[in-house]
PDB file of C-alpha atoms in Angstrom:
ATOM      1  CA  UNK S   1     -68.370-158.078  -3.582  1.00 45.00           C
ATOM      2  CA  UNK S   2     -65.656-156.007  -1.812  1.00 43.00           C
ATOM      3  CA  UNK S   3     -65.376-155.809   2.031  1.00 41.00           C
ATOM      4  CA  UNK S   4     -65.024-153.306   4.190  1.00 41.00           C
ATOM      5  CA  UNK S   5     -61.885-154.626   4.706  1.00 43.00           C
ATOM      6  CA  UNK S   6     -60.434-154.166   1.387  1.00 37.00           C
ATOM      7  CA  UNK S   7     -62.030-151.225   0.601  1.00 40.00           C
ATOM      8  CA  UNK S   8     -59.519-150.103   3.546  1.00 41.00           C
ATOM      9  CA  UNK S   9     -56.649-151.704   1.674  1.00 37.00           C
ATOM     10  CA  UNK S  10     -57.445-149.617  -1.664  1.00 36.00           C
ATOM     11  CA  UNK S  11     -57.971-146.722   0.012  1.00 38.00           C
ATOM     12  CA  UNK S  12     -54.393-147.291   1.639  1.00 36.00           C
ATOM     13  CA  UNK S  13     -52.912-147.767  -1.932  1.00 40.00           C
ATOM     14  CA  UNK S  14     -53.946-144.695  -3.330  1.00 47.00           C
ATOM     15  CA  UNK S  15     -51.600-142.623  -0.748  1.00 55.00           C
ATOM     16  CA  UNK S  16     -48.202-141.432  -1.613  1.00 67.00           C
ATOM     17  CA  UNK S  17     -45.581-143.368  -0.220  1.00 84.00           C
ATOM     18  CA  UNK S  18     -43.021-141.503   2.182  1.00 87.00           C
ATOM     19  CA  UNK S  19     -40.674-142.217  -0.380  1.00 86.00           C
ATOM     20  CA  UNK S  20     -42.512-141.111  -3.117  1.00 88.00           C
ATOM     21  CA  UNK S  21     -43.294-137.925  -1.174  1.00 88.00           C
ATOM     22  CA  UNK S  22     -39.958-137.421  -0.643  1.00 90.00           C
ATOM     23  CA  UNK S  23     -38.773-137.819  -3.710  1.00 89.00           C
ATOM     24  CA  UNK S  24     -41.472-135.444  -5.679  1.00 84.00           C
ATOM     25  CA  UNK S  25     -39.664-133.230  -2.869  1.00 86.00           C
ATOM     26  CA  UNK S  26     -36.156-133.496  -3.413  1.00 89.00           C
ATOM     27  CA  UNK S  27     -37.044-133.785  -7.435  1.00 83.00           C
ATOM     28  CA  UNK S  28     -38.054-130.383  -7.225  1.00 80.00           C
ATOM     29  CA  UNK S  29     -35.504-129.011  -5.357  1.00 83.00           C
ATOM     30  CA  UNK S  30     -33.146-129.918  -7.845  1.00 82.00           C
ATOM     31  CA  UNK S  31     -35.041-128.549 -10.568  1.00 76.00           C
ATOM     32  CA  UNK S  32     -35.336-125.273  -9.100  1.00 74.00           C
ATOM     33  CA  UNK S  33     -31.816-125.165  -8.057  1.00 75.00           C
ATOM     34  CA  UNK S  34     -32.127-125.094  -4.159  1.00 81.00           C
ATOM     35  CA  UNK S  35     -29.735-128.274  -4.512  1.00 85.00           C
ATOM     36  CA  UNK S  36     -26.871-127.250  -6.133  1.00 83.00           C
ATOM     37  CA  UNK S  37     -25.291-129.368  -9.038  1.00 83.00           C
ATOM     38  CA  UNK S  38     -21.755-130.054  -7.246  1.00 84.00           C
ATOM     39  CA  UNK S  39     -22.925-129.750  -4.269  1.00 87.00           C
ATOM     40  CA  UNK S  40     -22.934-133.296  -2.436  1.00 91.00           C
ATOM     41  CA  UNK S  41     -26.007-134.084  -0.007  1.00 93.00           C
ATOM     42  CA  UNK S  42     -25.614-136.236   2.990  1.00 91.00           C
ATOM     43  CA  UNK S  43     -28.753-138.954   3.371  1.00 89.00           C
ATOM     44  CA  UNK S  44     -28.554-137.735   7.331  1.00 91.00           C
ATOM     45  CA  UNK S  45     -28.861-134.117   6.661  1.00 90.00           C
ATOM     46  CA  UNK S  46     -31.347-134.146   4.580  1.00 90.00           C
ATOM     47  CA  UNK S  47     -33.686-137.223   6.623  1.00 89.00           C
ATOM     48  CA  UNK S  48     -33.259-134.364   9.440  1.00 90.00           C
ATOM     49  CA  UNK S  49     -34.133-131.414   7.130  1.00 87.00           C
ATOM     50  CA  UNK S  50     -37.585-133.779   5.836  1.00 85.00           C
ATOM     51  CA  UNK S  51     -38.130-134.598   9.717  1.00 88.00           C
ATOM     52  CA  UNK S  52     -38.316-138.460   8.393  1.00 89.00           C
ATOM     53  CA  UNK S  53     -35.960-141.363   8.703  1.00 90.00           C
ATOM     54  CA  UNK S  54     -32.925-141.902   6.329  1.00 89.00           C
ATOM     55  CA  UNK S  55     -34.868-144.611   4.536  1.00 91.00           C
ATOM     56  CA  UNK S  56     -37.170-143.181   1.986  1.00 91.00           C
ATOM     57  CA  UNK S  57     -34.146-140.412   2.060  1.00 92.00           C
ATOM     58  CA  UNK S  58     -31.917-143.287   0.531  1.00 91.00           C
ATOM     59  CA  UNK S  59     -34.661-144.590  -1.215  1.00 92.00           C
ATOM     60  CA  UNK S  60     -35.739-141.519  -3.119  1.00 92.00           C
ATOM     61  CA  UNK S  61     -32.147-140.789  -3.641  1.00 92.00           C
ATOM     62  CA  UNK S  62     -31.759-144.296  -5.274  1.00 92.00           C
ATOM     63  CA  UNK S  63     -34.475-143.618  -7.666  1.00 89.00           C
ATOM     64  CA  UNK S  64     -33.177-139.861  -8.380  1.00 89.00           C
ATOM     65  CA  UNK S  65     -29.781-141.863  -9.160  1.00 90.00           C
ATOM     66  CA  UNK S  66     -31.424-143.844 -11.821  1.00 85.00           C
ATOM     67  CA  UNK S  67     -33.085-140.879 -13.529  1.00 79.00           C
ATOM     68  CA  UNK S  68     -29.431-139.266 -13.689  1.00 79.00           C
ATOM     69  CA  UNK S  69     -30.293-136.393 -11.210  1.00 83.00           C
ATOM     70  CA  UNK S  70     -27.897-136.819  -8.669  1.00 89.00           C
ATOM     71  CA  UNK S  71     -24.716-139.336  -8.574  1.00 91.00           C
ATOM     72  CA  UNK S  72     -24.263-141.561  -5.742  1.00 92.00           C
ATOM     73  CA  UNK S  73     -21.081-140.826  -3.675  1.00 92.00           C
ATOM     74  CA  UNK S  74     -19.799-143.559  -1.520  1.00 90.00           C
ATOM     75  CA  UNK S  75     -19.471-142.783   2.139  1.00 87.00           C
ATOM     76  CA  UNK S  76     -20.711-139.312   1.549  1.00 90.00           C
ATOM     77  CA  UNK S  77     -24.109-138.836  -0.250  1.00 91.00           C
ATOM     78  CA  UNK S  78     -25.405-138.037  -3.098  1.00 93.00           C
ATOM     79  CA  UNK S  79     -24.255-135.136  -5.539  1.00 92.00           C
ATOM     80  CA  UNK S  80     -26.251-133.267  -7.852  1.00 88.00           C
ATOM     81  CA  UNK S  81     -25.234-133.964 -11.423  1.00 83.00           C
ATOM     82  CA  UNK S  82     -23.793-130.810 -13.235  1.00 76.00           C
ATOM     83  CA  UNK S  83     -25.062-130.782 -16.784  1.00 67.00           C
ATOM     84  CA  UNK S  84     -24.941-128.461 -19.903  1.00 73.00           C
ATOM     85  CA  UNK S  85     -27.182-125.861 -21.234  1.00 78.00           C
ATOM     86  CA  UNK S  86     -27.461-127.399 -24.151  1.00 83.00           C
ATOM     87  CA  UNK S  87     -29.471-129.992 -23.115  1.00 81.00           C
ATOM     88  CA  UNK S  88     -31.855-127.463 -21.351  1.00 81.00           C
ATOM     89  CA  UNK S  89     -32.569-126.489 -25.317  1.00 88.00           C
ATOM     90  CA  UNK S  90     -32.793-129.708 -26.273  1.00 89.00           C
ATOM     91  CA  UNK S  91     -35.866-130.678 -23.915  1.00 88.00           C
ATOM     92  CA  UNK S  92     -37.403-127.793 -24.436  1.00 90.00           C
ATOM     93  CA  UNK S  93     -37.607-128.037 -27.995  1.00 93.00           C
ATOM     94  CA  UNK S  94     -38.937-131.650 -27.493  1.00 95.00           C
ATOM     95  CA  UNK S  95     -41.491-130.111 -25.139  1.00 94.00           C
ATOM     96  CA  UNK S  96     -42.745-127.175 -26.985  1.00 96.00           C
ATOM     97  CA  UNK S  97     -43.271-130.649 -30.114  1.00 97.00           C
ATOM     98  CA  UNK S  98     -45.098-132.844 -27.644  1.00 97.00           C
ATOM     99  CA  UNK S  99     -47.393-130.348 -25.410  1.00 97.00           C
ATOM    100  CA  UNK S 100     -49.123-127.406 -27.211  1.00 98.00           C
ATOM    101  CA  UNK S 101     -50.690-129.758 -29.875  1.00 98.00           C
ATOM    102  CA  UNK S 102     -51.347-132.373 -27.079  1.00 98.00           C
ATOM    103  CA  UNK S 103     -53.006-129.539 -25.220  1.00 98.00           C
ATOM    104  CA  UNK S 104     -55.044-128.900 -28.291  1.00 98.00           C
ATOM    105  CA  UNK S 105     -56.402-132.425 -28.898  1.00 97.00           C
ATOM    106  CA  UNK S 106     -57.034-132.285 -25.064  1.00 97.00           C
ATOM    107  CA  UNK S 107     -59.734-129.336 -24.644  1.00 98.00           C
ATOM    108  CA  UNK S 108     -62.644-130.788 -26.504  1.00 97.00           C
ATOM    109  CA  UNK S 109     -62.073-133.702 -24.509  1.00 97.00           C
ATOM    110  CA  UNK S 110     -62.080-132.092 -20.788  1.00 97.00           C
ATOM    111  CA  UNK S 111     -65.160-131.945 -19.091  1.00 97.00           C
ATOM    112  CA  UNK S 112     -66.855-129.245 -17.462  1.00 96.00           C
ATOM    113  CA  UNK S 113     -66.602-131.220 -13.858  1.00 96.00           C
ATOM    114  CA  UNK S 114     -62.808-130.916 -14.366  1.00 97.00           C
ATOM    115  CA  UNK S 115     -62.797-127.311 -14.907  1.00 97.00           C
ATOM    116  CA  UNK S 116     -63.017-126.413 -10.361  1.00 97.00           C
ATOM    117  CA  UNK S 117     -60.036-128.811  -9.713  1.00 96.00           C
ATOM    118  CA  UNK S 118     -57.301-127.077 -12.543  1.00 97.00           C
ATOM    119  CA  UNK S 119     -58.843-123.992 -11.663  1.00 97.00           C
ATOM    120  CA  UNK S 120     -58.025-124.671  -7.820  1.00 97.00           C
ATOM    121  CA  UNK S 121     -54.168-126.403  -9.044  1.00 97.00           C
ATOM    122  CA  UNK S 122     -53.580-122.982 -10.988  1.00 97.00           C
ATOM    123  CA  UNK S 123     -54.652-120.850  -7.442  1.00 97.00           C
ATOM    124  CA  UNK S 124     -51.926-123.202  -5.959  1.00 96.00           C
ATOM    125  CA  UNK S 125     -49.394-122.226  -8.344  1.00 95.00           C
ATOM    126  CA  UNK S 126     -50.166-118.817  -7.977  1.00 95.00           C
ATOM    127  CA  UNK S 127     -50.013-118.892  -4.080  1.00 96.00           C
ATOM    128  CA  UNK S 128     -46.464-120.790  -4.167  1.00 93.00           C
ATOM    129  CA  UNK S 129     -45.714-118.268  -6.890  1.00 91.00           C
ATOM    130  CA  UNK S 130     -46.315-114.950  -4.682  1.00 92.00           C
ATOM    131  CA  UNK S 131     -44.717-116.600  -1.134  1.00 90.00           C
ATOM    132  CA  UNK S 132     -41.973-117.564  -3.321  1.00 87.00           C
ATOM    133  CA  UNK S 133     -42.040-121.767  -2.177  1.00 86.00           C
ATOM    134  CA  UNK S 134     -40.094-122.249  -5.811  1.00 83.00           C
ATOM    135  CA  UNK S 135     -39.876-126.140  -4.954  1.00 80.00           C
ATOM    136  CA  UNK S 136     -44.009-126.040  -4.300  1.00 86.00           C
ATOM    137  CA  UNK S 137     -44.533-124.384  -7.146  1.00 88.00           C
ATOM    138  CA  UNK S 138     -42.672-126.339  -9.755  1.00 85.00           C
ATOM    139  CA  UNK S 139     -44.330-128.847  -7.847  1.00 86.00           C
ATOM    140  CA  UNK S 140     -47.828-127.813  -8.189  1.00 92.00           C
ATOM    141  CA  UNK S 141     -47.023-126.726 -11.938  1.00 91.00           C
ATOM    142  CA  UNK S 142     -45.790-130.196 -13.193  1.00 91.00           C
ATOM    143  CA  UNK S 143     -49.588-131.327 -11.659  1.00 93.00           C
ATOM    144  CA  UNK S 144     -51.314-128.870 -13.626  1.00 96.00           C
ATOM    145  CA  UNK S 145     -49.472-129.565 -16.983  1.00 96.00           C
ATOM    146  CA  UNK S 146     -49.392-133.271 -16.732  1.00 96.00           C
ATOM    147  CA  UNK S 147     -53.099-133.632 -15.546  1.00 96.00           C
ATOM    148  CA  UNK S 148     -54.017-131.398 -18.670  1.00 96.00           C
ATOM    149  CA  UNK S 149     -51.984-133.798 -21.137  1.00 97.00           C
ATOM    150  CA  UNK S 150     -54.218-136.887 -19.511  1.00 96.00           C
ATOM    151  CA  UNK S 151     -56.889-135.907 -21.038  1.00 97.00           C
ATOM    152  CA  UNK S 152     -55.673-136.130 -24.712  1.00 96.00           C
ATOM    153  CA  UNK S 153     -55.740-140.042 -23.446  1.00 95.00           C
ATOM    154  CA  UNK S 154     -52.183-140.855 -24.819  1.00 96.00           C
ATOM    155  CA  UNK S 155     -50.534-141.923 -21.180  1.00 96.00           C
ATOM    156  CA  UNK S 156     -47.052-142.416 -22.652  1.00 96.00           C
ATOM    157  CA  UNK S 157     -46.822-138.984 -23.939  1.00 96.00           C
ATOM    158  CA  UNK S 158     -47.734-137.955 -20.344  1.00 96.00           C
ATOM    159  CA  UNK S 159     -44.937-139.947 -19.299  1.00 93.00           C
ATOM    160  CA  UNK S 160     -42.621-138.995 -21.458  1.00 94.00           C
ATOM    161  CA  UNK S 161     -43.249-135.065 -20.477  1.00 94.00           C
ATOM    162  CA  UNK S 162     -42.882-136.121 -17.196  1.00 90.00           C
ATOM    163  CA  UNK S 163     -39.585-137.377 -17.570  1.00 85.00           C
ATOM    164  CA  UNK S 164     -38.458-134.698 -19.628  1.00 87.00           C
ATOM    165  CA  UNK S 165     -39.867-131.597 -17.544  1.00 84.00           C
ATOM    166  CA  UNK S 166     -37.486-133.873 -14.503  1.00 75.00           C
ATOM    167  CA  UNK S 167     -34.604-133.384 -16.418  1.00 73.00           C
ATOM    168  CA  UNK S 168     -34.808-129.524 -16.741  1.00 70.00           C
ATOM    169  CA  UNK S 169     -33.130-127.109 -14.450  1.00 68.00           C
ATOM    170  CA  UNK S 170     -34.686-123.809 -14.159  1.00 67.00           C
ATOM    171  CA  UNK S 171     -32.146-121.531 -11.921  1.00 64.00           C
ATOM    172  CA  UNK S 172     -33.649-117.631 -13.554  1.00 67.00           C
ATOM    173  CA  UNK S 173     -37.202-118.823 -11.385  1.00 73.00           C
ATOM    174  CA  UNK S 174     -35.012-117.232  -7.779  1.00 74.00           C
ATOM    175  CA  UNK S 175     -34.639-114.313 -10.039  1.00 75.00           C
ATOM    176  CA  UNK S 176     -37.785-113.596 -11.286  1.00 79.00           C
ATOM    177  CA  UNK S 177     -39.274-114.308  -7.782  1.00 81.00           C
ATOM    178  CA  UNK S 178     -37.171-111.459  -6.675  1.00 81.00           C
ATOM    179  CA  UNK S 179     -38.057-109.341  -9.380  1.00 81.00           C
ATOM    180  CA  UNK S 180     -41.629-109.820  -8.808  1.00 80.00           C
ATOM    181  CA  UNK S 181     -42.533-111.529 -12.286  1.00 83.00           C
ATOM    182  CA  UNK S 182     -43.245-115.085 -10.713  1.00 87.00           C
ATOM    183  CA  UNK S 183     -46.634-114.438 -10.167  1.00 90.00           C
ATOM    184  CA  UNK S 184     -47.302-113.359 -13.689  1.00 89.00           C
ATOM    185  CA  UNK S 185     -46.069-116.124 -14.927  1.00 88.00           C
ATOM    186  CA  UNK S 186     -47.676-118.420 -12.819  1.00 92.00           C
ATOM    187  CA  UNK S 187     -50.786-116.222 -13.466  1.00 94.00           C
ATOM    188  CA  UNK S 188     -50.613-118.024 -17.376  1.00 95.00           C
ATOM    189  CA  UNK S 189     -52.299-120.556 -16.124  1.00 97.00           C
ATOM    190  CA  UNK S 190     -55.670-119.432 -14.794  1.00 97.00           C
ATOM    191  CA  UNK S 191     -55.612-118.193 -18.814  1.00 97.00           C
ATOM    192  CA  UNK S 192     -55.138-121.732 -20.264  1.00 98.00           C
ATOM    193  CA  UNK S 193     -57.927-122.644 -18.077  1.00 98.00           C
ATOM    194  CA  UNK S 194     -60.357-119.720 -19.848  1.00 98.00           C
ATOM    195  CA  UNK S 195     -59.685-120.725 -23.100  1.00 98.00           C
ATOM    196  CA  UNK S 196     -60.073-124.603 -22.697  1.00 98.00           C
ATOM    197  CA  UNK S 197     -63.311-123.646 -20.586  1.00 97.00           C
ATOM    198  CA  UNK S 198     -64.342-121.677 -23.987  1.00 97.00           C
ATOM    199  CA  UNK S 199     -63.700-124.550 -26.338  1.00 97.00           C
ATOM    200  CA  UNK S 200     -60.749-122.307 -27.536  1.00 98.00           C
ATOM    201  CA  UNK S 201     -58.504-125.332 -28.437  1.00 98.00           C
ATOM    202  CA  UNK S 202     -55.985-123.171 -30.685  1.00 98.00           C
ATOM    203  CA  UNK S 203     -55.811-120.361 -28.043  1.00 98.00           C
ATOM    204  CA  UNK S 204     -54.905-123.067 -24.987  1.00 98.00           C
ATOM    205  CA  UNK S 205     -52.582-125.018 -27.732  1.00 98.00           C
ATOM    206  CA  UNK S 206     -50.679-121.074 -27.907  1.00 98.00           C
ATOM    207  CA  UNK S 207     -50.685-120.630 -24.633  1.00 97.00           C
ATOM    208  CA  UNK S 208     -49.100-123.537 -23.550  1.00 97.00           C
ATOM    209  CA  UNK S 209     -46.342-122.779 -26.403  1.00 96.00           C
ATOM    210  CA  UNK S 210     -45.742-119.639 -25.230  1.00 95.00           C
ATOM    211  CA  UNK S 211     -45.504-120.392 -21.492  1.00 92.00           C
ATOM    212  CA  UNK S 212     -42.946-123.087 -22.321  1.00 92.00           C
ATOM    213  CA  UNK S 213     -41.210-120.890 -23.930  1.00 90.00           C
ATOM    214  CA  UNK S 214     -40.356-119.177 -20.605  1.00 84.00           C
ATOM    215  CA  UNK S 215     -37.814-121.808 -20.125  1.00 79.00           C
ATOM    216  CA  UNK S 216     -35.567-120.580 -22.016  1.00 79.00           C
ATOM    217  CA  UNK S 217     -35.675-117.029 -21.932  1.00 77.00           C
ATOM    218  CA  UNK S 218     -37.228-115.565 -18.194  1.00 69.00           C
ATOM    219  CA  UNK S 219     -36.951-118.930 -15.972  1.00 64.00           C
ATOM    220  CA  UNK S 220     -33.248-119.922 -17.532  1.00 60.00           C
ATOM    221  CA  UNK S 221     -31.848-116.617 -17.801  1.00 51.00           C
ATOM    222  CA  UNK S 222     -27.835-117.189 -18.003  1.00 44.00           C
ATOM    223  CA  UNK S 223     -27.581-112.732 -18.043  1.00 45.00           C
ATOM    224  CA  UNK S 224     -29.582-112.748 -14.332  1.00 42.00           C
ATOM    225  CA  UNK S 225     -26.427-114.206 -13.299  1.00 38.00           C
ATOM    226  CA  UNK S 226     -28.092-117.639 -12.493  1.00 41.00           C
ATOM    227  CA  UNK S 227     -26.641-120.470 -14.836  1.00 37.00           C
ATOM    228  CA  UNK S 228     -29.150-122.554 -16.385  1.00 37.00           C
ATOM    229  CA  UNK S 229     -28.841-126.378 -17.110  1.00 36.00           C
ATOM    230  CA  UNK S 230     -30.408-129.424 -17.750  1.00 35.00           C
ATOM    231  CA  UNK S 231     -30.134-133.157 -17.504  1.00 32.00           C
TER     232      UNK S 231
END
């Protein structure tokens, strides 16, 4: 029988770390491009910038280090790896093989109770979307993809998408935030929702090709004078 007492502890569990809040944080920066590959990041700067103490700052960095995100600079920070577009191709490709027939298997397979909470993740996306909060966003998009993919019950694909949709760069999203085509982007995913809510598995598996597909054309646009680039 559990006691209150542990029931305390679990509770406790569940809750992001500092660190691992952090790190979702500064993850996403990257990826959007508000840290700039070059660019080298003080642990101090940014433990001020969080409002938390340098740490998780180190501690998230460390991690970051070992997914090849940043490079640790001794005495000075941590720099943001610069990386080719190439590779931005490359795990896209992989991407647009893993997800849209994952998201296909997936539909039958999601139940109706799930339907409020994507449907609330894809308002989030679209509110980060139109205040232009590009590190929220990504943020609140990786959620939404990843928590779709869970239900096709294959948890290292999940993890594998993770790690791959880490390693992508998207610079064109600044752009298209200032050209006011953000939100209907973001706006794709209230329409994934529809279909998998109408048992539409080849419409949602279509979707999610076609939204990925973004990556490489509107979100990594080298011509909007933003230089896409991967890891």
């Amino acid at each position: 029988m559990t006691t209150p007492a542990t029931r305390n502890v679990v509770r406790l569990q569940k809750q992001p770390s500092i660190r691992e809040t952090v790190k979702k944080a500064l993850r996403s920066a990257i990826i959007s491009g508000e840290m700039q590959p070059g660019q080298v990041y003080s642990g101090p700067s940014l433990a001020e910038q969080f409002g938390v103490s340098a740490t998780p700052i180190r501690e998230a960095m460390l991690d970051l280090v070992r997914e090849g995100l940043v490079v640790a600079m001794p005495n000075r920070g941590f720099q943001v790896t610069e990386v080719a577009e190439k590779d931005l191709i490359e795990v896209t490709q992989i991407r647009l093989l893993l997800e849209p027939p994952a998201v296909e298997i997936a539909t039958p397979l999601i139940p109706a109770g799930a339907l409020p909470e994507l449907r609330e993740q894809c308002d989030a996306i679209l509110r980060h979307a139109e205040e232009g909060d590009l590190v929220s966003y990504l943020s609140a998009d990786s959620d939404f993809h990843l928590a779709l993919l869970q239900h096709a019950g294959n948890d290292r694909l999940t993890e594998l998408v993770a790690s791959l949709r880490s390693q992508t760069r998207l610079f064109g999203l600044s752009t298209l935030f200032r050209q006011g085509r953000l939100s209907a982007s973001a706006r794709e995913h209230h329409a994934m929702v529809d279909a998998i809510e109408q048992g539409d598995a080849a419409l949602a598996r279509d979707l999610v090709h076609a939204h990925i597909q973004h990556v490489l054309t509107d979100w990594s646009d080298p011509a909007a004078g933003e230089a896409a680039s991967a890891s």
